[in-house]
PDB file of C-alpha atoms and ligand atoms in Angstrom:
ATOM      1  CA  UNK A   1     -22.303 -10.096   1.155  1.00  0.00           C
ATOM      2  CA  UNK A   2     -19.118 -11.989  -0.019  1.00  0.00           C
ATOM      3  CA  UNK A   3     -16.664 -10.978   2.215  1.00  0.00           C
ATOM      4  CA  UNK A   4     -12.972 -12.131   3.149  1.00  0.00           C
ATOM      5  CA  UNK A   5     -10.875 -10.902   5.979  1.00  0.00           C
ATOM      6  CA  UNK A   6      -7.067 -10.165   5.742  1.00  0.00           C
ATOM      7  CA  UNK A   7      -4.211 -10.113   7.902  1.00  0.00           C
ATOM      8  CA  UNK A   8      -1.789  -7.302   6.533  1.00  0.00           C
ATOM      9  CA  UNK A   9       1.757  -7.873   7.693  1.00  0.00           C
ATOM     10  CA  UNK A  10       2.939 -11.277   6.139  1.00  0.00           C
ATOM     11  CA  UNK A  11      -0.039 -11.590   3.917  1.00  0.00           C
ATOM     12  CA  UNK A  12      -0.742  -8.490   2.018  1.00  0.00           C
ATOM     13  CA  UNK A  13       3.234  -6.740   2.656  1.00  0.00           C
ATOM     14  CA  UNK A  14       6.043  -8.087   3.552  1.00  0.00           C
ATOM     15  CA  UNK A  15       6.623  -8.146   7.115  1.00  0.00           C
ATOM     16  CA  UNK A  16       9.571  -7.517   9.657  1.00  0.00           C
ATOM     17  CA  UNK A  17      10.742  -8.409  13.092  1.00  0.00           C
ATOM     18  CA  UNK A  18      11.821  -4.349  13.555  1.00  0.00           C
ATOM     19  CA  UNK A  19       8.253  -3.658  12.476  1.00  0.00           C
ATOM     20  CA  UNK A  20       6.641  -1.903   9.667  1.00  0.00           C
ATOM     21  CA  UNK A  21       6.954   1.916  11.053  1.00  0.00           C
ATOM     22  CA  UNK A  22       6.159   3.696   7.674  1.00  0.00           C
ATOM     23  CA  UNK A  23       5.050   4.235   4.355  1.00  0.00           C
ATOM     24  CA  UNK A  24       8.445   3.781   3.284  1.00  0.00           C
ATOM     25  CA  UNK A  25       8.896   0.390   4.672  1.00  0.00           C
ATOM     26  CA  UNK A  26       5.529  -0.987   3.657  1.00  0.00           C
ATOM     27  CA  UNK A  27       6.336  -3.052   0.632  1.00  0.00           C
ATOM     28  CA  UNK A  28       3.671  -5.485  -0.928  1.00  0.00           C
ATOM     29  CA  UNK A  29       4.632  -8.905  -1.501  1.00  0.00           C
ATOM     30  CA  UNK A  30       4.467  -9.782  -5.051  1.00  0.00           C
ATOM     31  CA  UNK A  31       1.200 -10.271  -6.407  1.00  0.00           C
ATOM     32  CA  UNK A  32      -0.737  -9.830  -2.821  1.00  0.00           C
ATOM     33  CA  UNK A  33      -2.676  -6.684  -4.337  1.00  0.00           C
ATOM     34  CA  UNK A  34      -3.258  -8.300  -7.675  1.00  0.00           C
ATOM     35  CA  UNK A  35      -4.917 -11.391  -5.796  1.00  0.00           C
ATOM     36  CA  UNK A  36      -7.171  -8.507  -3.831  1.00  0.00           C
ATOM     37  CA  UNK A  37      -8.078  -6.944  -6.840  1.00  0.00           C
ATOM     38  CA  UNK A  38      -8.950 -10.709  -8.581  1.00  0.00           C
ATOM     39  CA  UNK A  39     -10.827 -11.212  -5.226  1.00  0.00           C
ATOM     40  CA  UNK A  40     -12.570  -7.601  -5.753  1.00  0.00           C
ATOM     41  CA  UNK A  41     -13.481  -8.675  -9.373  1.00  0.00           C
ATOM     42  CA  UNK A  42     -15.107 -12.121  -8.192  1.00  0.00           C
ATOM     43  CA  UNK A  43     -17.427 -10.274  -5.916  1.00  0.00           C
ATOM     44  CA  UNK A  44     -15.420 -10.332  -2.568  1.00  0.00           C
ATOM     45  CA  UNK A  45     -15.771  -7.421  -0.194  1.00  0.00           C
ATOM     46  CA  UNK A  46     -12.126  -7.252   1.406  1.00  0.00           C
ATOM     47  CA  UNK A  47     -11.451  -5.732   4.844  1.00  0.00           C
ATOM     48  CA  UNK A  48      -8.061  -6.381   7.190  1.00  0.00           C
ATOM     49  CA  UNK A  49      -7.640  -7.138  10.215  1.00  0.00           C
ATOM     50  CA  UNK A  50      -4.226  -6.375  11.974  1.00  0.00           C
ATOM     51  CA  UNK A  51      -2.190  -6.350  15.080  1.00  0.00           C
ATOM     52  CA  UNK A  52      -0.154  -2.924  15.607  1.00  0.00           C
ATOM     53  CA  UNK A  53       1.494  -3.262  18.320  1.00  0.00           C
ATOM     54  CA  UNK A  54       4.210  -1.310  17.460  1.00  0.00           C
ATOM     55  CA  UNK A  55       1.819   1.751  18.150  1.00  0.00           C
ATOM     56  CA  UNK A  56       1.284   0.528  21.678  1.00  0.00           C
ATOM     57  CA  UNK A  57       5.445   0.194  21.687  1.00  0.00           C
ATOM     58  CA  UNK A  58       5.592   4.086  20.925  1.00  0.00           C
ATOM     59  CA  UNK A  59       7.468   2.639  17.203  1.00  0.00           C
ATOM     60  CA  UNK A  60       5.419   4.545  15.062  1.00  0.00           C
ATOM     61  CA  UNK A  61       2.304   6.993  15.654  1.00  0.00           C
ATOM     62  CA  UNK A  62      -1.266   6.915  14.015  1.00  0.00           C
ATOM     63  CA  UNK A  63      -0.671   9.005  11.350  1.00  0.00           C
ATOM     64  CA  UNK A  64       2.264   7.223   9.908  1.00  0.00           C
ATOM     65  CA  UNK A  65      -0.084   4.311  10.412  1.00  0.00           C
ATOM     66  CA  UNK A  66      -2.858   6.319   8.233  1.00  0.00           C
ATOM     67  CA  UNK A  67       0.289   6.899   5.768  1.00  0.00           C
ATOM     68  CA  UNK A  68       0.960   3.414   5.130  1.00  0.00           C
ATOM     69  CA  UNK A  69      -2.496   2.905   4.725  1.00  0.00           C
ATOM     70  CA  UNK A  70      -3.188   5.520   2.031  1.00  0.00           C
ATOM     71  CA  UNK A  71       0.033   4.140   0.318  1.00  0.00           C
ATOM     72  CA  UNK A  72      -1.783   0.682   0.400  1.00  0.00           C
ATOM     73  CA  UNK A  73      -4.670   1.794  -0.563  1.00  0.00           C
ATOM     74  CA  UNK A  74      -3.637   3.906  -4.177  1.00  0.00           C
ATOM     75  CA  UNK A  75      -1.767   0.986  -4.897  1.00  0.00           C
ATOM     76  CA  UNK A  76      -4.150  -1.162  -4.767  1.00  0.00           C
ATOM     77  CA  UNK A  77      -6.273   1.182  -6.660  1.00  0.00           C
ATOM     78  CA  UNK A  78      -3.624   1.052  -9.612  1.00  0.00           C
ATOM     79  CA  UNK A  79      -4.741  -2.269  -9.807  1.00  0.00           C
ATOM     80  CA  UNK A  80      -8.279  -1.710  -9.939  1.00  0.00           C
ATOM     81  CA  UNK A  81      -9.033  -3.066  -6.564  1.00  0.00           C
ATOM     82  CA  UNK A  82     -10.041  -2.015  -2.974  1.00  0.00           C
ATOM     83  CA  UNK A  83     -10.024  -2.310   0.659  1.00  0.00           C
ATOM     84  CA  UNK A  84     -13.495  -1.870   2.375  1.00  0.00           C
ATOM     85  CA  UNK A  85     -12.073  -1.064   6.022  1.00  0.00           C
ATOM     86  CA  UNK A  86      -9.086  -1.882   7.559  1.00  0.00           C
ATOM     87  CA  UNK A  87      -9.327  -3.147  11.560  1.00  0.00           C
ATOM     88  CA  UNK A  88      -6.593  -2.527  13.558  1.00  0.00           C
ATOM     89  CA  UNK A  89      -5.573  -3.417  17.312  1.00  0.00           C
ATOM     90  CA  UNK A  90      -3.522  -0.637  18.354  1.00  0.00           C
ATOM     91  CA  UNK A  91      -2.271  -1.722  21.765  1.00  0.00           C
ATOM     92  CA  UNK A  92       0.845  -3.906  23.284  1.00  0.00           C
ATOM     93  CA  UNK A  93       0.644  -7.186  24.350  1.00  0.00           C
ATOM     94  CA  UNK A  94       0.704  -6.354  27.851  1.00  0.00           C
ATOM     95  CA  UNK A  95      -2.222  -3.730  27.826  1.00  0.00           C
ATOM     96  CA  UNK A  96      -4.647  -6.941  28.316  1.00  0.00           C
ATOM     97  CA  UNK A  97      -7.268  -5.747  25.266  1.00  0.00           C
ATOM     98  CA  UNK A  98      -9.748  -8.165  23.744  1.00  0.00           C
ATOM     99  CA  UNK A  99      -8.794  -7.476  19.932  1.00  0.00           C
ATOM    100  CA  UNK A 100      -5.299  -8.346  20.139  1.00  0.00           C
ATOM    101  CA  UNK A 101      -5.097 -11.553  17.931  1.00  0.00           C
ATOM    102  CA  UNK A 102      -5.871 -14.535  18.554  1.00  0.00           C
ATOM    103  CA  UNK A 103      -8.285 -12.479  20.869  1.00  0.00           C
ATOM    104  CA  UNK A 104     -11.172 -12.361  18.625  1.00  0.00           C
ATOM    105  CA  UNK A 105     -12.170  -8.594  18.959  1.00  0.00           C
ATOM    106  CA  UNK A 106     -11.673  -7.236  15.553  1.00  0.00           C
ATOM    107  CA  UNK A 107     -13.633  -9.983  14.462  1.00  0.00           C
ATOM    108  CA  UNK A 108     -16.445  -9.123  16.711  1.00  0.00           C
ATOM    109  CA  UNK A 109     -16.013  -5.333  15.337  1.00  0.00           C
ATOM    110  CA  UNK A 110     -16.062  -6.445  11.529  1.00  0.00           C
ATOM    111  CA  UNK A 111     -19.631  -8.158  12.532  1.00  0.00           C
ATOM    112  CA  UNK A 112     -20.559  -5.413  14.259  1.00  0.00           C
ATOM    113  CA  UNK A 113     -19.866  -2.586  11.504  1.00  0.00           C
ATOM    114  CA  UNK A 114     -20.843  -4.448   8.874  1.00  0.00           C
ATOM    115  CA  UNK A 115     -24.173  -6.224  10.334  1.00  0.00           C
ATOM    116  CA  UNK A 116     -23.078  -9.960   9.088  1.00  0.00           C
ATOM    117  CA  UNK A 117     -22.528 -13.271  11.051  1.00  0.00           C
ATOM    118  CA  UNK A 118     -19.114 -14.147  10.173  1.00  0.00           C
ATOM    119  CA  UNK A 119     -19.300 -17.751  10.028  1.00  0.00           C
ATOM    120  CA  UNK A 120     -17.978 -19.328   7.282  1.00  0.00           C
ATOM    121  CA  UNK A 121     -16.118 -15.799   6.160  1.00  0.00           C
ATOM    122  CA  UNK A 122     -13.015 -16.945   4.638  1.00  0.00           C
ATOM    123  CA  UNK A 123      -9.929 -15.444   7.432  1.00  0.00           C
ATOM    124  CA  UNK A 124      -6.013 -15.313   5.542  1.00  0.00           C
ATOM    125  CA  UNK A 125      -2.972 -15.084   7.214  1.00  0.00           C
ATOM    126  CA  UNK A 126       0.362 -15.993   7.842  1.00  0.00           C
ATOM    127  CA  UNK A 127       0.004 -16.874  11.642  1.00  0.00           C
ATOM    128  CA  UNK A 128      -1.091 -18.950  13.636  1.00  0.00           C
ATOM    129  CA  UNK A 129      -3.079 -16.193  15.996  1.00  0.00           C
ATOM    130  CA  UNK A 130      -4.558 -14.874  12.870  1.00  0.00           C
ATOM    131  CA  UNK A 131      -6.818 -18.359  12.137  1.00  0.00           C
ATOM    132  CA  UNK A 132      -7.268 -18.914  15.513  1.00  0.00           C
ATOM    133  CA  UNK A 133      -8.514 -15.212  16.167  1.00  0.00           C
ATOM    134  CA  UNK A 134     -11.190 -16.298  13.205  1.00  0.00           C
ATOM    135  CA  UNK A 135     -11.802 -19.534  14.334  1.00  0.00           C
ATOM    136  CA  UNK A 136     -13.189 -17.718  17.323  1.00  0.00           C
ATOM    137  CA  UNK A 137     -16.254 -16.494  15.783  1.00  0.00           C
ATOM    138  CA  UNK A 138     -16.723 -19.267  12.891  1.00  0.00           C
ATOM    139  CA  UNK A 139     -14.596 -18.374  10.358  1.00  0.00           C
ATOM    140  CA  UNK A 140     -13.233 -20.904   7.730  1.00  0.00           C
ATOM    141  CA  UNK A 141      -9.332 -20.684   8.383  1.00  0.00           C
ATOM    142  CA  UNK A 142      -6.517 -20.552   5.829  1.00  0.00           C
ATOM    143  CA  UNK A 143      -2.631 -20.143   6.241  1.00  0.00           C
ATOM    144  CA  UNK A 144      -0.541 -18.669   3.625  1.00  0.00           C
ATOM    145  CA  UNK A 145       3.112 -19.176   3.648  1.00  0.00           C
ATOM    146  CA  UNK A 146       4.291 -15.968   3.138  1.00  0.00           C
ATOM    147  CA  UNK A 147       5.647 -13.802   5.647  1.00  0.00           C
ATOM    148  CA  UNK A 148       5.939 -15.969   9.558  1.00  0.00           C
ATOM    149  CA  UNK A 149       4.049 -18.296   7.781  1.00  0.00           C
ATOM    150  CA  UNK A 150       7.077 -19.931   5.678  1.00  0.00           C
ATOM    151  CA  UNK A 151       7.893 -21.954   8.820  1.00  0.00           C
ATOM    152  CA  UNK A 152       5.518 -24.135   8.016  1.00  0.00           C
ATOM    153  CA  UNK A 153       6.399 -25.129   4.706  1.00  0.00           C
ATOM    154  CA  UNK A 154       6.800 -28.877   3.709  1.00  0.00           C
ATOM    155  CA  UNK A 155       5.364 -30.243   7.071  1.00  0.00           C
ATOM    156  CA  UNK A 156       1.618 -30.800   8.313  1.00  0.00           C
ATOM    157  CA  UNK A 157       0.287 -28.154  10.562  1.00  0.00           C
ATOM    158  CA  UNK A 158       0.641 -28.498  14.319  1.00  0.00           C
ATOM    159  CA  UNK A 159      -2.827 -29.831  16.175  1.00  0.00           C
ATOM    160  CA  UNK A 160      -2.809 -25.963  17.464  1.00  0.00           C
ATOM    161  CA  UNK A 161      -4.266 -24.636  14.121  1.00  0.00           C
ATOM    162  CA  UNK A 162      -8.155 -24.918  13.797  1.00  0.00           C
ATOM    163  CA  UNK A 163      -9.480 -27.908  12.618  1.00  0.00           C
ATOM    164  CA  UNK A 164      -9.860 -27.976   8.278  1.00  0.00           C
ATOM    165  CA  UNK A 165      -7.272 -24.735   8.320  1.00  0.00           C
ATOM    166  CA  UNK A 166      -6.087 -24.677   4.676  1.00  0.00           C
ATOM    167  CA  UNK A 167      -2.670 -23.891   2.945  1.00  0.00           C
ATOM    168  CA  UNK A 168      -1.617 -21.767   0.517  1.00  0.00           C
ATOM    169  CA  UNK A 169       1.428 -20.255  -0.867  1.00  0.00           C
ATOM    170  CA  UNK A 170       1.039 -17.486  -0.920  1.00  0.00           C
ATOM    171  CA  UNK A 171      -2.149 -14.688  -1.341  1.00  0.00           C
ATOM    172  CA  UNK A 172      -2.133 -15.050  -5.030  1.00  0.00           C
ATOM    173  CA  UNK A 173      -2.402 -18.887  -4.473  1.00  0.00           C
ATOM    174  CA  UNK A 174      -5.629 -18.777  -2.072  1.00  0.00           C
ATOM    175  CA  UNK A 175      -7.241 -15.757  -4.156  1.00  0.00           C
ATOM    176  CA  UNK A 176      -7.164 -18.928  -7.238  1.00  0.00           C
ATOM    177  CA  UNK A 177      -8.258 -20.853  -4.542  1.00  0.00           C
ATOM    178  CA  UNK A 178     -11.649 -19.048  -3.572  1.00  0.00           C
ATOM    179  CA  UNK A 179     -11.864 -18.188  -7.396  1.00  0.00           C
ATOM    180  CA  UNK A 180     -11.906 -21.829  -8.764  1.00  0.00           C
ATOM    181  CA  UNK A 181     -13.970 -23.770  -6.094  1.00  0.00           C
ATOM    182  CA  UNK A 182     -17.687 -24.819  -6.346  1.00  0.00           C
ATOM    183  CA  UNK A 183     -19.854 -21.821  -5.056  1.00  0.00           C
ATOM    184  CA  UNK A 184     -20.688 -22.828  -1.174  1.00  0.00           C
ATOM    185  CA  UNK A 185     -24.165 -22.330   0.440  1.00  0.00           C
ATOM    186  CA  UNK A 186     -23.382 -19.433   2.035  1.00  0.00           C
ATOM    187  CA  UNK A 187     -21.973 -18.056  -1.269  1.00  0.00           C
ATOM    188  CA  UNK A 188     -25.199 -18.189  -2.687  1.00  0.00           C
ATOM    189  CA  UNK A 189     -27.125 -16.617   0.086  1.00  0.00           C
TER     190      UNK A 189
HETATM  191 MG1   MG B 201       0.889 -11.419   9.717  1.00  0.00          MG
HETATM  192 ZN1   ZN B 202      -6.175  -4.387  21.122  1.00  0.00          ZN
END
């Protein structure tokens, strides 16, 4: 199974410090659901994996969570591509829960659901905690510079990033990426 895990705030939509609270304010960055649907084409199973915090924060409830979603979702579908599963951490910082990125427990509950060893499973996003949380349980790393991730534009990566992290503009830029490079073992398995 070709599969590639996804932040979603910063990555796939553009993100806020007040916090995506609904459907409303969930806007995709351009050409972030194009690049999933290129990805989708090329064989890659896509699933996310996101801090919500603000639900632990009492800022927004499940189902305007689930609302954002299905917004995400049909228009991705417009663009003929799709979302597997999306993995969420639900709780506040201070709650102490093991799937709060860079915590590596979504990770451990993508392997789980989907009966794969996720070494080598390509992890995007526009933190630092998102790599890291991947780098965790083998994952190859890769930064885009979208959303937080524009701070590190134009200047090599702090020593705090996982070793051979790559950079990309944007998710457009690292779906051409993954499209264009030689097939790796694991590809071909
Ligand atoms: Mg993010
Ligand atoms: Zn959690």
């Amino acid at each position: 199974m070709k599969l590639v895990i996804l932040d979603r705030d910063g990555t796939i939509n553009a993100d806020s410090d007040e916090y995506i609270k609904s459907p409303e304010e969930w806007q995709p960055l351009p050409g972030a659901l194009e690049a999933i649907a290129r990805l989708n084409h090329a064989g890659w199973h896509v699933v996310v994996a996101s801090n919500q915090s603000g639900l632990g924060r009492g800022l927004f409830d499940v189902g305007s969570l689930n609302a954002m979603h299905a917004k995400m979702h049909k228009l991705l579908s417009a663009h003929g591509g799709r979302i597997d599963a999306i993995f969420y951490c639900p709780h506040s910082p201070d709650e102490g829960c093991n799937c709060r990125k860079p915590l590596p427990g979504l990770f451990e509950q993508i392997a789980d659901r989907f009966g794969v060893d996720l070494k080598g499973v390509p992890v995007v996003g526009d933190s630092l905690r998102d790599v890291q949380a991947g780098a965790v349980v083998g994952c190859e790393p890769h930064l885009v510079l979208s959303g937080k991730g524009a701070e590190f534009r134009g200047r090599p990566l702090p020593d705090t990033f996982p070793a051979g992290t790559r950079v990309h503009e944007d998710l457009a830029a690292f779906a051409d990426y993954l499209a264009t490079r030689p097939a790796a073992p694991r590809a071909a398995a």
